[in-house]
Short mmCIF file of C-alpha atoms and ligand atoms in Angstrom, two decimals:
data_model
loop_
_atom_site.label_atom_id
_atom_site.label_comp_id
_atom_site.label_asym_id
_atom_site.label_seq_id
_atom_site.Cartn_x
_atom_site.Cartn_y
_atom_site.Cartn_z
CA MET A 1 0.00 0.00 0.00
CA ILE A 2 1.66 3.20 -1.04
CA PRO A 3 0.38 6.53 0.15
CA ASP A 4 1.92 9.05 -2.19
CA GLU A 5 3.68 11.49 0.09
CA ILE A 6 3.39 11.70 3.82
CA LYS A 7 4.95 14.26 6.07
CA THR A 8 5.78 12.92 9.50
CA ASP A 9 4.51 14.37 12.71
CA ARG A 10 4.89 18.09 12.75
CA SER A 11 3.85 18.64 16.31
CA THR A 12 6.64 20.61 17.82
CA ASN A 13 8.49 23.84 17.36
CA PRO A 14 6.42 25.40 14.60
CA GLN A 15 8.19 28.71 15.05
CA GLY A 16 11.67 27.23 14.81
CA ASP A 17 13.01 28.34 18.20
CA PRO A 18 16.51 29.70 17.44
CA GLY A 19 17.93 27.95 20.53
CA THR A 20 17.29 24.46 19.19
CA LYS A 21 18.24 22.67 16.00
CA THR A 22 15.35 21.79 13.76
CA VAL A 23 14.80 18.84 11.45
CA PHE A 24 12.22 18.43 8.71
CA ILE A 25 11.64 14.85 7.57
CA LYS A 26 9.64 14.00 4.48
CA SER A 27 8.57 10.41 3.80
CA TYR A 28 7.87 8.94 0.41
CA GLY A 29 6.70 5.39 -0.23
CA CYS A 30 5.29 2.80 2.12
CA GLN A 31 4.31 2.81 5.79
CA MET A 32 7.67 1.35 6.70
CA ASN A 33 9.27 4.60 5.61
CA VAL A 34 6.78 6.52 7.76
CA TYR A 35 7.81 4.37 10.73
CA ASP A 36 11.51 4.83 9.90
CA SER A 37 11.03 8.61 9.70
CA GLN A 38 9.58 8.63 13.20
CA ARG A 39 12.48 6.56 14.44
CA MET A 40 14.95 8.95 12.76
CA ALA A 41 13.30 11.79 14.67
CA ASP A 42 13.65 9.72 17.87
CA THR A 43 17.36 9.15 17.13
CA LEU A 44 17.96 12.85 16.62
CA ALA A 45 15.97 14.07 19.65
CA PRO A 46 18.75 13.35 22.20
CA ALA A 47 21.14 15.27 19.90
CA GLY A 48 18.92 18.35 20.33
CA TYR A 49 16.87 18.19 17.13
CA VAL A 50 13.21 19.18 17.23
CA GLU A 51 10.86 18.44 14.31
CA THR A 52 9.58 21.35 12.30
CA SER A 53 6.71 21.53 9.85
CA SER A 54 8.51 23.19 6.95
CA PRO A 55 11.87 22.74 5.23
CA ASP A 56 12.33 26.51 5.02
CA ASN A 57 13.43 26.98 8.62
CA ALA A 58 15.07 23.57 9.10
CA ASP A 59 18.73 23.09 10.00
CA LEU A 60 18.50 19.56 8.66
CA VAL A 61 16.19 18.18 5.97
CA ILE A 62 15.90 14.42 5.54
CA LEU A 63 14.21 12.99 2.46
CA ASN A 64 13.19 9.43 3.28
CA THR A 65 12.89 8.08 -0.22
CA CYS A 66 11.16 5.29 -2.18
CA HIS A 67 12.60 3.41 -5.15
CA ILE A 68 9.62 1.24 -6.03
CA ARG A 69 8.67 2.98 -9.30
CA GLU A 70 10.62 5.37 -11.47
CA LYS A 71 8.33 8.30 -10.71
CA ALA A 72 8.81 7.88 -6.96
CA ALA A 73 12.59 7.75 -7.31
CA GLU A 74 12.80 10.75 -9.65
CA LYS A 75 10.69 12.94 -7.36
CA VAL A 76 13.61 13.06 -4.95
CA TYR A 77 15.86 14.87 -7.40
CA SER A 78 13.34 17.63 -8.08
CA GLU A 79 12.84 18.02 -4.33
CA ILE A 80 16.62 18.32 -3.81
CA GLY A 81 16.66 21.03 -6.50
CA ARG A 82 14.07 23.05 -4.53
CA LEU A 83 15.94 22.51 -1.27
CA ARG A 84 19.20 23.72 -2.81
CA VAL A 85 17.57 27.05 -3.63
CA ALA A 86 16.24 27.36 -0.05
CA ARG A 87 19.65 26.41 1.36
CA ASP A 88 21.49 28.97 -0.80
CA GLU A 89 19.13 31.66 0.44
CA ARG A 90 19.78 30.61 4.03
CA ARG A 91 23.54 30.75 3.40
CA ARG A 92 23.29 34.25 1.97
CA ALA A 93 21.51 35.24 5.20
CA GLY A 94 24.37 33.73 7.26
CA GLY A 95 22.60 30.45 8.12
CA ASP A 96 22.83 26.91 6.71
CA MET A 97 20.87 23.76 6.02
CA GLN A 98 22.09 20.18 5.77
CA ILE A 99 20.40 17.91 3.25
CA ALA A 100 20.26 14.15 3.86
CA VAL A 101 18.88 11.44 1.57
CA ALA A 102 17.65 8.33 3.41
CA GLY A 103 15.52 5.32 2.50
CA CYS A 104 15.40 3.06 -0.53
CA VAL A 105 16.83 5.45 -3.17
CA ALA A 106 19.76 6.01 -0.80
CA GLN A 107 20.25 2.25 -0.54
CA ALA A 108 19.91 1.64 -4.28
CA GLU A 109 21.92 4.58 -5.62
CA GLY A 110 24.40 5.38 -2.80
CA GLU A 111 27.35 7.47 -4.07
CA GLU A 112 25.52 8.10 -7.34
CA ILE A 113 23.23 10.51 -5.47
CA LEU A 114 26.20 12.73 -4.56
CA ARG A 115 27.30 12.78 -8.20
CA ARG A 116 23.83 13.66 -9.48
CA ALA A 117 22.93 16.05 -6.68
CA PRO A 118 26.04 17.71 -5.18
CA ALA A 119 23.82 19.70 -2.79
CA VAL A 120 23.31 16.52 -0.76
CA ASP A 121 25.42 16.35 2.43
CA LEU A 122 24.87 12.74 3.43
CA VAL A 123 23.30 9.49 2.28
CA VAL A 124 22.00 6.89 4.71
CA GLY A 125 20.27 3.57 4.01
CA PRO A 126 17.29 2.04 5.85
CA GLN A 127 19.50 -0.22 7.98
CA THR A 128 21.88 2.42 9.35
CA TYR A 129 19.80 5.45 10.25
CA HIS A 130 20.48 4.81 13.94
CA ARG A 131 23.95 6.21 13.10
CA LEU A 132 22.48 9.56 11.98
CA PRO A 133 23.92 11.73 14.80
CA ASP A 134 27.43 10.51 13.88
CA LEU A 135 26.85 10.91 10.16
CA ILE A 136 25.59 14.48 10.63
CA ALA A 137 28.72 15.36 12.56
CA LYS A 138 30.90 13.78 9.83
CA ALA A 139 28.96 15.64 7.12
CA ARG A 140 30.46 18.93 8.31
CA SER A 141 33.82 17.94 6.80
CA ALA A 142 32.97 15.22 4.25
CA LYS A 143 29.95 13.67 2.58
CA PRO A 144 29.35 10.31 4.24
CA VAL A 145 27.47 7.52 2.47
CA ASP A 146 26.34 4.71 4.79
CA THR A 147 24.41 1.98 3.03
CA GLU A 148 25.77 -0.99 4.95
CA PHE A 149 23.72 -3.91 6.16
CA PRO A 150 25.32 -3.85 9.61
CA ILE A 151 25.52 -6.74 12.05
CA GLU A 152 24.13 -4.70 14.93
CA ASP A 153 20.34 -4.59 15.27
CA LYS A 154 19.20 -0.99 14.85
CA PHE A 155 16.05 -1.67 16.89
CA ALA A 156 18.20 -2.63 19.85
CA VAL A 157 19.93 0.76 19.89
CA LEU A 158 17.26 3.21 18.70
CA PRO A 159 16.14 5.47 21.55
CA ALA A 160 12.44 5.46 22.48
CA PRO A 161 10.53 8.72 21.98
CA ARG A 162 9.28 10.71 24.95
CA ARG A 163 5.71 9.90 26.03
CA GLU A 164 4.43 13.30 24.84
CA LYS A 165 5.92 12.62 21.43
CA THR A 166 4.10 9.29 21.18
CA LEU A 167 0.84 10.97 22.24
CA ALA A 168 1.32 13.68 19.61
CA ARG A 169 1.67 11.01 16.91
CA GLY A 170 -1.89 9.86 17.64
CA PRO A 171 -3.69 6.72 18.86
CA SER A 172 -2.68 4.57 15.89
CA ALA A 173 0.95 3.50 15.57
CA PHE A 174 3.13 1.51 13.21
CA VAL A 175 5.63 -1.04 14.52
CA THR A 176 8.06 -2.70 12.13
CA VAL A 177 8.39 -6.39 13.02
CA GLN A 178 9.98 -7.79 9.87
CA GLU A 179 12.18 -6.28 7.19
CA GLY A 180 13.50 -7.29 3.81
CA CYS A 181 12.34 -9.85 1.32
CA ASP A 182 13.64 -13.09 -0.17
CA LYS A 183 10.83 -13.52 -2.69
CA PHE A 184 12.40 -11.74 -5.68
CA CYS A 185 9.28 -10.98 -7.67
CA THR A 186 10.68 -10.08 -11.06
CA PHE A 187 9.30 -6.51 -11.05
CA CYS A 188 10.41 -5.50 -7.57
CA VAL A 189 13.40 -3.63 -6.11
CA VAL A 190 12.63 -4.34 -2.46
CA PRO A 191 14.89 -7.41 -2.09
CA TYR A 192 17.77 -5.19 -3.28
CA THR A 193 16.94 -2.06 -1.27
CA ARG A 194 15.87 -3.71 1.96
CA GLY A 195 17.99 -6.87 1.85
CA ALA A 196 17.21 -10.36 3.11
CA GLU A 197 14.24 -11.16 5.32
CA THR A 198 14.87 -10.60 9.01
CA SER A 199 12.49 -10.57 11.96
CA ARG A 200 12.70 -8.70 15.26
CA PRO A 201 12.65 -10.84 18.41
CA VAL A 202 9.25 -11.11 20.13
CA ALA A 203 10.51 -9.49 23.37
CA SER A 204 11.66 -6.33 21.56
CA ILE A 205 8.26 -5.97 19.83
CA VAL A 206 6.31 -6.63 23.04
CA ALA A 207 8.35 -3.96 24.85
CA GLU A 208 7.68 -1.41 22.10
CA VAL A 209 3.95 -2.17 21.98
CA GLU A 210 3.68 -1.99 25.79
CA ARG A 211 5.38 1.40 25.71
CA LEU A 212 3.00 2.63 23.00
CA ALA A 213 -0.06 1.26 24.83
CA GLY A 214 1.08 2.97 28.02
CA ALA A 215 1.20 6.30 26.18
CA GLY A 216 -2.38 5.99 24.87
CA VAL A 217 -1.96 4.14 21.57
CA ARG A 218 -5.01 1.99 20.79
CA GLU A 219 -4.18 0.53 17.40
CA ILE A 220 -0.98 -1.13 16.25
CA SER A 221 -0.21 -1.90 12.63
CA LEU A 222 2.59 -4.43 12.42
CA LEU A 223 4.74 -3.70 9.40
CA GLY A 224 6.98 -5.75 7.18
CA GLN A 225 7.71 -5.97 3.47
CA ASN A 226 6.58 -9.56 3.95
CA VAL A 227 5.05 -9.26 7.37
CA ASN A 228 3.47 -12.71 7.43
CA ALA A 229 6.85 -14.32 6.76
CA TYR A 230 7.62 -13.18 10.33
CA HIS A 231 9.78 -15.70 12.20
CA GLY A 232 11.23 -13.79 15.15
CA GLU A 233 12.81 -15.46 18.13
CA GLY A 234 10.29 -16.05 20.92
CA PRO A 235 11.02 -16.05 24.66
CA ASP A 236 11.10 -19.87 24.44
CA GLY A 237 13.97 -19.73 21.90
CA ARG A 238 11.73 -20.96 19.07
CA ALA A 239 10.95 -18.94 15.93
CA TRP A 240 7.40 -17.62 16.36
CA THR A 241 4.93 -17.16 13.52
CA LEU A 242 3.00 -13.93 13.00
CA GLY A 243 -0.10 -15.76 14.27
CA GLU A 244 1.67 -16.47 17.57
CA LEU A 245 2.95 -12.89 17.76
CA VAL A 246 -0.52 -11.35 17.33
CA HIS A 247 -1.91 -13.68 20.01
CA ARG A 248 0.75 -12.37 22.39
CA LEU A 249 0.18 -8.70 21.47
CA ALA A 250 -3.60 -9.04 21.83
CA ARG A 251 -3.00 -9.65 25.55
CA ILE A 252 -1.45 -6.20 26.01
CA ASP A 253 -4.02 -3.94 27.63
CA PRO A 254 -5.47 -1.57 26.44
CA ILE A 255 -4.54 -2.24 22.79
CA THR A 256 -7.91 -2.61 21.09
CA ARG A 257 -6.94 -3.04 17.46
CA LEU A 258 -4.25 -5.00 15.66
CA ARG A 259 -3.45 -4.98 11.96
CA TYR A 260 -0.54 -6.18 9.84
CA THR A 261 0.71 -5.29 6.40
CA THR A 262 1.92 -6.25 3.78
CA SER A 263 1.24 -9.95 3.46
CA HIS A 264 2.25 -12.34 0.74
CA PRO A 265 -0.41 -14.92 -0.19
CA ARG A 266 2.12 -17.74 0.14
CA ASP A 267 2.82 -16.95 3.78
CA MET A 268 -0.78 -16.95 5.08
CA ASP A 269 -0.39 -19.94 7.39
CA ASP A 270 -3.07 -21.60 9.53
CA SER A 271 -1.92 -19.95 12.78
CA LEU A 272 -2.57 -16.53 11.25
CA ILE A 273 -5.93 -17.51 9.78
CA GLU A 274 -6.93 -18.96 13.17
CA ALA A 275 -5.88 -15.69 14.81
CA HIS A 276 -8.47 -13.96 12.61
CA ARG A 277 -11.06 -16.44 13.87
CA ASP A 278 -10.08 -16.16 17.56
CA LEU A 279 -8.95 -12.58 18.21
CA PRO A 280 -11.56 -9.81 18.11
CA ALA A 281 -8.72 -7.26 18.26
CA LEU A 282 -7.38 -8.44 14.91
CA MET A 283 -9.27 -6.25 12.45
CA PRO A 284 -11.36 -8.00 9.77
CA PHE A 285 -9.48 -6.29 6.98
CA LEU A 286 -6.51 -7.68 5.08
CA HIS A 287 -4.30 -6.19 2.40
CA LEU A 288 -3.36 -9.25 0.36
CA PRO A 289 -1.70 -8.19 -2.90
CA VAL A 290 -2.22 -10.47 -5.88
CA GLN A 291 -0.75 -8.21 -8.63
CA SER A 292 -2.40 -10.12 -11.51
CA GLY A 293 -5.20 -12.61 -12.14
CA SER A 294 -3.39 -14.37 -14.99
CA ASP A 295 -1.51 -17.55 -14.07
CA ARG A 296 0.93 -17.00 -16.92
CA ILE A 297 1.80 -13.49 -15.69
CA LEU A 298 1.88 -14.62 -12.04
CA ASP A 299 4.41 -17.23 -13.07
CA VAL A 300 6.64 -14.76 -14.95
CA MET A 301 6.34 -12.38 -12.01
CA ASN A 302 7.67 -15.23 -9.82
CA ARG A 303 4.73 -14.88 -7.41
CA LYS A 304 4.74 -18.68 -6.88
CA HIS A 305 0.97 -19.13 -6.69
CA THR A 306 -1.93 -19.36 -9.15
CA SER A 307 -5.10 -17.29 -9.20
CA ALA A 308 -7.11 -20.36 -8.09
CA GLU A 309 -4.83 -20.81 -5.07
CA TYR A 310 -5.30 -17.14 -4.19
CA LEU A 311 -9.09 -17.44 -4.46
CA ARG A 312 -9.08 -20.59 -2.28
CA LEU A 313 -7.05 -18.69 0.32
CA ILE A 314 -9.55 -15.83 0.33
CA GLU A 315 -12.35 -18.39 0.85
CA LYS A 316 -10.49 -20.00 3.73
CA ILE A 317 -9.94 -16.66 5.47
CA ARG A 318 -13.59 -15.68 4.94
CA HIS A 319 -14.62 -19.01 6.40
CA ALA A 320 -12.58 -18.25 9.53
CA ARG A 321 -13.86 -14.67 9.78
CA PRO A 322 -17.03 -14.08 7.72
CA ASP A 323 -16.95 -10.27 7.97
CA MET A 324 -13.44 -10.17 6.48
CA ALA A 325 -12.80 -7.63 3.71
CA PHE A 326 -9.81 -7.46 1.37
CA SER A 327 -7.67 -4.99 -0.49
CA SER A 328 -4.90 -5.65 -2.99
CA ASP A 329 -2.18 -4.18 -5.16
CA PHE A 330 -2.27 -4.65 -8.93
CA ILE A 331 0.29 -4.09 -11.64
CA VAL A 332 -0.96 -3.55 -15.19
CA GLY A 333 1.21 -3.85 -18.26
CA PHE A 334 3.82 -6.26 -16.93
CA PRO A 335 5.98 -7.43 -19.91
CA GLY A 336 4.04 -9.81 -22.13
CA GLU A 337 0.63 -9.04 -20.55
CA SER A 338 -1.96 -9.73 -23.28
CA ASP A 339 -5.54 -8.53 -23.40
CA ALA A 340 -6.58 -11.99 -22.22
CA ASP A 341 -4.18 -11.80 -19.26
CA PHE A 342 -5.58 -8.42 -18.32
CA GLU A 343 -9.17 -9.71 -18.62
CA ALA A 344 -8.22 -12.51 -16.19
CA THR A 345 -7.19 -9.82 -13.67
CA LEU A 346 -10.55 -8.08 -14.06
CA ARG A 347 -12.34 -11.43 -13.54
CA LEU A 348 -10.40 -12.08 -10.36
CA ILE A 349 -11.28 -8.61 -9.08
CA GLU A 350 -14.95 -9.31 -9.79
CA GLU A 351 -14.75 -12.62 -7.99
CA VAL A 352 -13.11 -11.26 -4.81
CA SER A 353 -14.78 -7.83 -4.68
CA TYR A 354 -12.23 -5.63 -2.93
CA VAL A 355 -13.07 -2.82 -0.54
CA SER A 356 -10.02 -0.87 -1.67
CA ALA A 357 -7.17 -1.33 -4.11
CA TYR A 358 -3.87 0.21 -5.19
CA SER A 359 -2.99 -0.19 -8.83
CA PHE A 360 0.06 0.81 -10.81
CA LYS A 361 1.40 0.84 -14.34
CA TYR A 362 4.39 -1.47 -14.52
CA SER A 363 7.59 0.54 -14.14
CA PRO A 364 10.79 -1.23 -15.26
CA ARG A 365 13.33 -0.96 -12.45
CA PRO A 366 17.08 -1.13 -12.98
CA GLY A 367 18.59 -4.45 -11.89
CA THR A 368 15.30 -6.39 -11.78
CA PRO A 369 14.65 -9.26 -14.23
CA GLY A 370 11.43 -7.63 -15.50
CA ALA A 371 13.32 -4.61 -16.87
CA GLY A 372 15.22 -6.84 -19.30
CA MET A 373 12.22 -8.86 -20.51
CA ALA A 374 11.03 -8.71 -24.09
CA ASP A 375 7.47 -7.55 -24.87
CA GLN A 376 7.47 -4.40 -22.76
CA ILE A 377 3.97 -2.92 -23.01
CA ASP A 378 3.23 0.50 -24.52
CA GLU A 379 2.54 3.27 -22.02
CA GLU A 380 -0.75 3.99 -23.77
CA VAL A 381 -1.95 0.41 -23.32
CA LYS A 382 -0.86 0.51 -19.67
CA ALA A 383 -2.80 3.74 -19.13
CA GLU A 384 -5.93 2.29 -20.75
CA ARG A 385 -5.76 -0.87 -18.66
CA LEU A 386 -5.12 1.08 -15.50
CA ALA A 387 -8.18 3.26 -16.11
CA ARG A 388 -10.40 0.21 -16.70
CA LEU A 389 -9.07 -1.58 -13.63
CA GLN A 390 -9.47 1.48 -11.45
CA SER A 391 -13.01 2.11 -12.57
CA LEU A 392 -13.84 -1.47 -11.51
CA THR A 393 -12.10 -1.27 -8.12
CA GLU A 394 -13.44 2.22 -7.39
CA GLY A 395 -16.94 0.95 -8.15
CA GLN A 396 -16.43 -1.89 -5.67
CA GLN A 397 -15.13 0.51 -3.04
CA LYS A 398 -18.10 2.84 -3.49
CA ALA A 399 -20.54 -0.08 -3.33
CA PHE A 400 -18.93 -1.27 -0.09
CA ASN A 401 -19.09 2.22 1.39
CA HIS A 402 -22.71 2.57 0.32
CA ALA A 403 -23.58 -0.79 1.89
CA SER A 404 -22.17 0.58 5.17
CA ILE A 405 -25.12 2.98 5.51
CA GLY A 406 -27.31 1.85 8.38
CA ARG A 407 -24.54 -0.30 9.90
CA THR A 408 -23.02 0.47 13.26
CA MET A 409 -19.25 0.18 13.22
CA ASP A 410 -16.56 0.80 15.80
CA VAL A 411 -14.50 3.85 14.91
CA LEU A 412 -11.14 4.78 16.35
CA PHE A 413 -11.11 8.57 16.42
CA ASP A 414 -7.66 9.87 15.63
CA ARG A 415 -7.97 13.51 14.55
CA LYS A 416 -10.10 16.60 14.17
CA GLY A 417 -12.55 16.51 11.25
CA LYS A 418 -12.69 18.64 8.13
CA HIS A 419 -15.08 21.17 9.68
CA PRO A 420 -15.28 22.75 13.14
CA GLY A 421 -17.20 20.52 15.56
CA GLN A 422 -16.26 17.38 13.62
CA ILE A 423 -13.86 14.62 14.53
CA ALA A 424 -12.64 11.85 12.26
CA GLY A 425 -11.45 8.29 12.55
CA ARG A 426 -11.24 4.91 10.90
CA SER A 427 -13.66 2.01 10.71
CA PRO A 428 -12.37 -1.58 11.06
CA TYR A 429 -12.04 -1.52 7.24
CA LEU A 430 -9.91 1.65 7.30
CA GLN A 431 -12.78 3.72 5.88
CA ALA A 432 -12.50 7.37 6.93
CA VAL A 433 -15.48 8.27 9.15
CA GLN A 434 -16.52 11.81 10.12
CA VAL A 435 -18.91 12.59 13.00
CA GLU A 436 -20.07 15.66 14.88
CA ALA A 437 -18.71 15.03 18.35
CA ASP A 438 -16.57 16.42 21.08
CA GLU A 439 -12.80 16.40 20.60
CA SER A 440 -12.42 14.55 23.90
CA LEU A 441 -13.38 11.39 21.98
CA ILE A 442 -10.14 11.54 19.98
CA GLY A 443 -8.03 8.61 21.12
CA THR A 444 -11.01 6.35 21.87
CA VAL A 445 -13.05 3.76 20.00
CA ALA A 446 -16.82 4.31 19.85
CA PRO A 447 -19.69 2.72 17.92
CA VAL A 448 -20.91 4.90 15.07
CA GLU A 449 -24.08 4.46 13.05
CA ILE A 450 -23.24 5.29 9.45
CA THR A 451 -25.78 7.66 7.94
CA THR A 452 -24.35 8.89 4.63
CA THR A 453 -21.33 8.44 2.37
CA GLY A 454 -19.31 11.13 0.67
CA ALA A 455 -16.87 10.61 -2.21
CA TRP A 456 -14.21 8.94 -0.07
CA SER A 457 -15.50 9.04 3.48
CA LEU A 458 -18.46 8.01 5.60
CA HIS A 459 -20.51 10.19 7.94
CA GLY A 460 -22.33 8.98 11.00
CA ILE A 461 -23.46 9.55 14.55
CA VAL A 462 -21.88 8.21 17.70
CA SER A 463 -24.42 5.67 18.90
CA GLY A 464 -23.06 4.41 22.19
CA THR A 465 -20.45 4.84 24.84
CA THR A 466 -16.76 4.55 24.13
CA LEU A 467 -15.24 1.12 24.42
CA ARG A 468 -12.11 2.23 26.20
CA GLU A 469 -11.25 5.10 28.41
CA LYS A 470 -8.79 7.51 26.93
CA VAL A 471 -5.35 7.72 28.50
CA ALA A 472 -4.50 11.35 29.11
N1 SAH B 501 5.60 -6.92 -0.38
C1 SAH B 501 4.44 -6.54 -1.04
C2 SAH B 501 4.60 -5.37 -1.97
C3 SAH B 501 5.62 -4.33 -1.76
S1 SAH B 501 5.78 -3.14 -3.03
C4 SAH B 501 3.93 -7.73 -1.84
O1 SAH B 501 4.58 -8.73 -1.99
O2 SAH B 501 2.85 -7.65 -2.35
C5 SAH B 501 4.16 -2.42 -3.09
C6 SAH B 501 3.48 -2.55 -4.40
O3 SAH B 501 4.11 -1.78 -5.39
C7 SAH B 501 3.47 -3.95 -4.97
O4 SAH B 501 2.48 -4.73 -4.39
C8 SAH B 501 3.26 -3.72 -6.43
O5 SAH B 501 1.88 -3.70 -6.77
C9 SAH B 501 3.84 -2.33 -6.66
N2 SAH B 501 5.10 -2.42 -7.41
C10 SAH B 501 6.25 -2.98 -7.03
N3 SAH B 501 7.17 -2.89 -8.00
C11 SAH B 501 6.58 -2.27 -9.04
C12 SAH B 501 7.00 -1.89 -10.35
N4 SAH B 501 8.22 -2.16 -10.79
N5 SAH B 501 6.11 -1.25 -11.15
C13 SAH B 501 4.86 -0.98 -10.72
N6 SAH B 501 4.41 -1.32 -9.51
C14 SAH B 501 5.25 -1.95 -8.67
FE1 SF4 B 502 8.63 -7.13 -3.74
FE2 SF4 B 502 7.65 -9.53 -4.20
FE3 SF4 B 502 9.09 -9.08 -2.03
FE4 SF4 B 502 6.65 -8.03 -2.21
S1 SF4 B 502 7.16 -10.23 -2.15
S2 SF4 B 502 8.50 -6.99 -1.51
S3 SF4 B 502 6.53 -7.58 -4.37
S4 SF4 B 502 9.83 -9.02 -4.12
FE1 F3S B 503 9.40 2.18 -1.46
FE2 F3S B 503 11.31 1.09 -0.09
FE3 F3S B 503 8.82 1.00 0.80
S1 F3S B 503 11.14 1.08 -2.26
S2 F3S B 503 7.66 0.94 -1.07
S3 F3S B 503 10.03 2.81 0.54
S4 F3S B 503 10.35 -0.58 0.99
#
C-alpha cells in the first residue's frame, strides 16, 4: 500500500526556536518509511533536534525516499533542487541547512546521489539510520554515504521517543516487526533495497507495543515488506509465527486493534488464519496483494501461486472470519501481458470484490529481471488498462461504502474533522469516518451508526459509549 507522500509528525516547534536545532523529515513510499522517519526523529531528539513543519526553517532536511517505481525515485531529485535554492538563500543570510537522503533510493543509488545532486550532504540507508547523529557530525567535513547492512540490530539501539511525542503522533501507531524480502518478484526492487528477510525478536516488539499502549496508543499496525513471513525469536527460543505474535500482542491492555501489512499470499499460514477467527482485536481487513489474475503473468512475475490458489485462500480466510474484507495491489502492463491476461485480472477482481485497491502501471526498475524482458507494453496500453481496472475497483469501493449505511461500526477517532465541531477516525475496514462530536473522543473507539457516504469518506453519529477510556 503506497500513500503518495506523507509528512511525519509536525507537532513541535512550529516557530523554529533559534535555541534548538530543527529537522524536517519527508517520507515517500510505504508505511515502513513513515515508521523509519519517526524513528529517525527519535534518534535525533537526544542530539537536540526538534521536528519542524517546513523545510524553510530547518537546519536539517531528511528525504526518506522510495525506489519502487521510477516516478517515486525521480521525485527526490526535483525536491533536492528546490531545497538547494532554499539552502542557498539561508547561506546568503548567514545560516545553513544540511540535506540528507535516506531510504530506498539512498540504498539503491548510494554514491551516485552525490554525483547527481552535489547539494546533498549525506546518504543513509534504511538499515543504518540509527547512526544519523554521527553521520551528521561527519557531514560537516565530508559527505558520508552509509548503506551498509550492519551486524548490529538498529532496533536494539534506537532510543524510544518521549511519552508526549508518542501521544502527539496519535492513537494509531506503526511497529516494524519484519524487514527485507527473499521472494524476488521479477518486477520488484525491495529485495535489493531492503535486503534479506529478518524478523525482530518477540521481546523487543512486546516492549515497544507496551510502551505505545502505556502512552495511549489503541491501534498497532505491524509492518513488514513480507510481514506474514515473520519468524522472530520467541522467549522460548523458538521462531514464532506472526499468528503467535498477534496472540501475544492481543493480551497487552489496552490495545484494542491490531493490523498487519503487507502480506504475501504464500505466507498466510493456519496460525494466522486462526488468529483472525479467535482474536476480536485483529481487524477483519486484510491487504493481500495479488498483482495479476493471470496464471501466466503470475508465473513470470515469480509470485509462486496461481489465481485459483489465491481465491481458495480468500475463501479460507472468509470461512474463519465471515466479515473479512480485502484490499490488494495490482500491476498492469507487466511485460508480455496480453488482453486476455488483463481480462483474467478483471475477472479475479470481480470474484473477490475488494473494498479498496492500489494499482500501478508497470515501471521497469534497474537491476530487476522484468526490466530486461522482451514484450514491454506501450505506455498507452498501460494507461488504458489502469483506467479500466481502477473504474472497476473504485466501483467496488463505493458499493462497499454505500452498503455501510445503516450499519453500526466501531470507529477509532484519531484527529479533528474537516469542519469545526467534527472529529474523524477509521472504521475496522480503514474507511474514513466523520462525526459531529466532542474532541475529547479523539483517542477512543466508539460505535458509530453510518448515515451517509461522501466521495471517499463516511458520515455517521456516535451511537453508544466509548469502548475504552482515553489515557491522558
Ligand atoms: N511486499 C508486497 C509489496 C511491496 S511493493 C507484496 O509482496 O505484495 C508495493 C506494491 O508496489 C506492490 O504490491 C506492487 O503492486 C507495486 N510495485 C512494485 N514494483 C513495481 C513496479 N516495478 N512497477 C509498478 N508497480 C510496482
Ligand atoms: Fe517485492 Fe515480491 Fe518481495 Fe513483495 S514479495 S516486496 S513484491 S519481491
Ligand atoms: Fe518504497 Fe522502499 Fe517501501 S522502495 S515501497 S520505501 S520498501
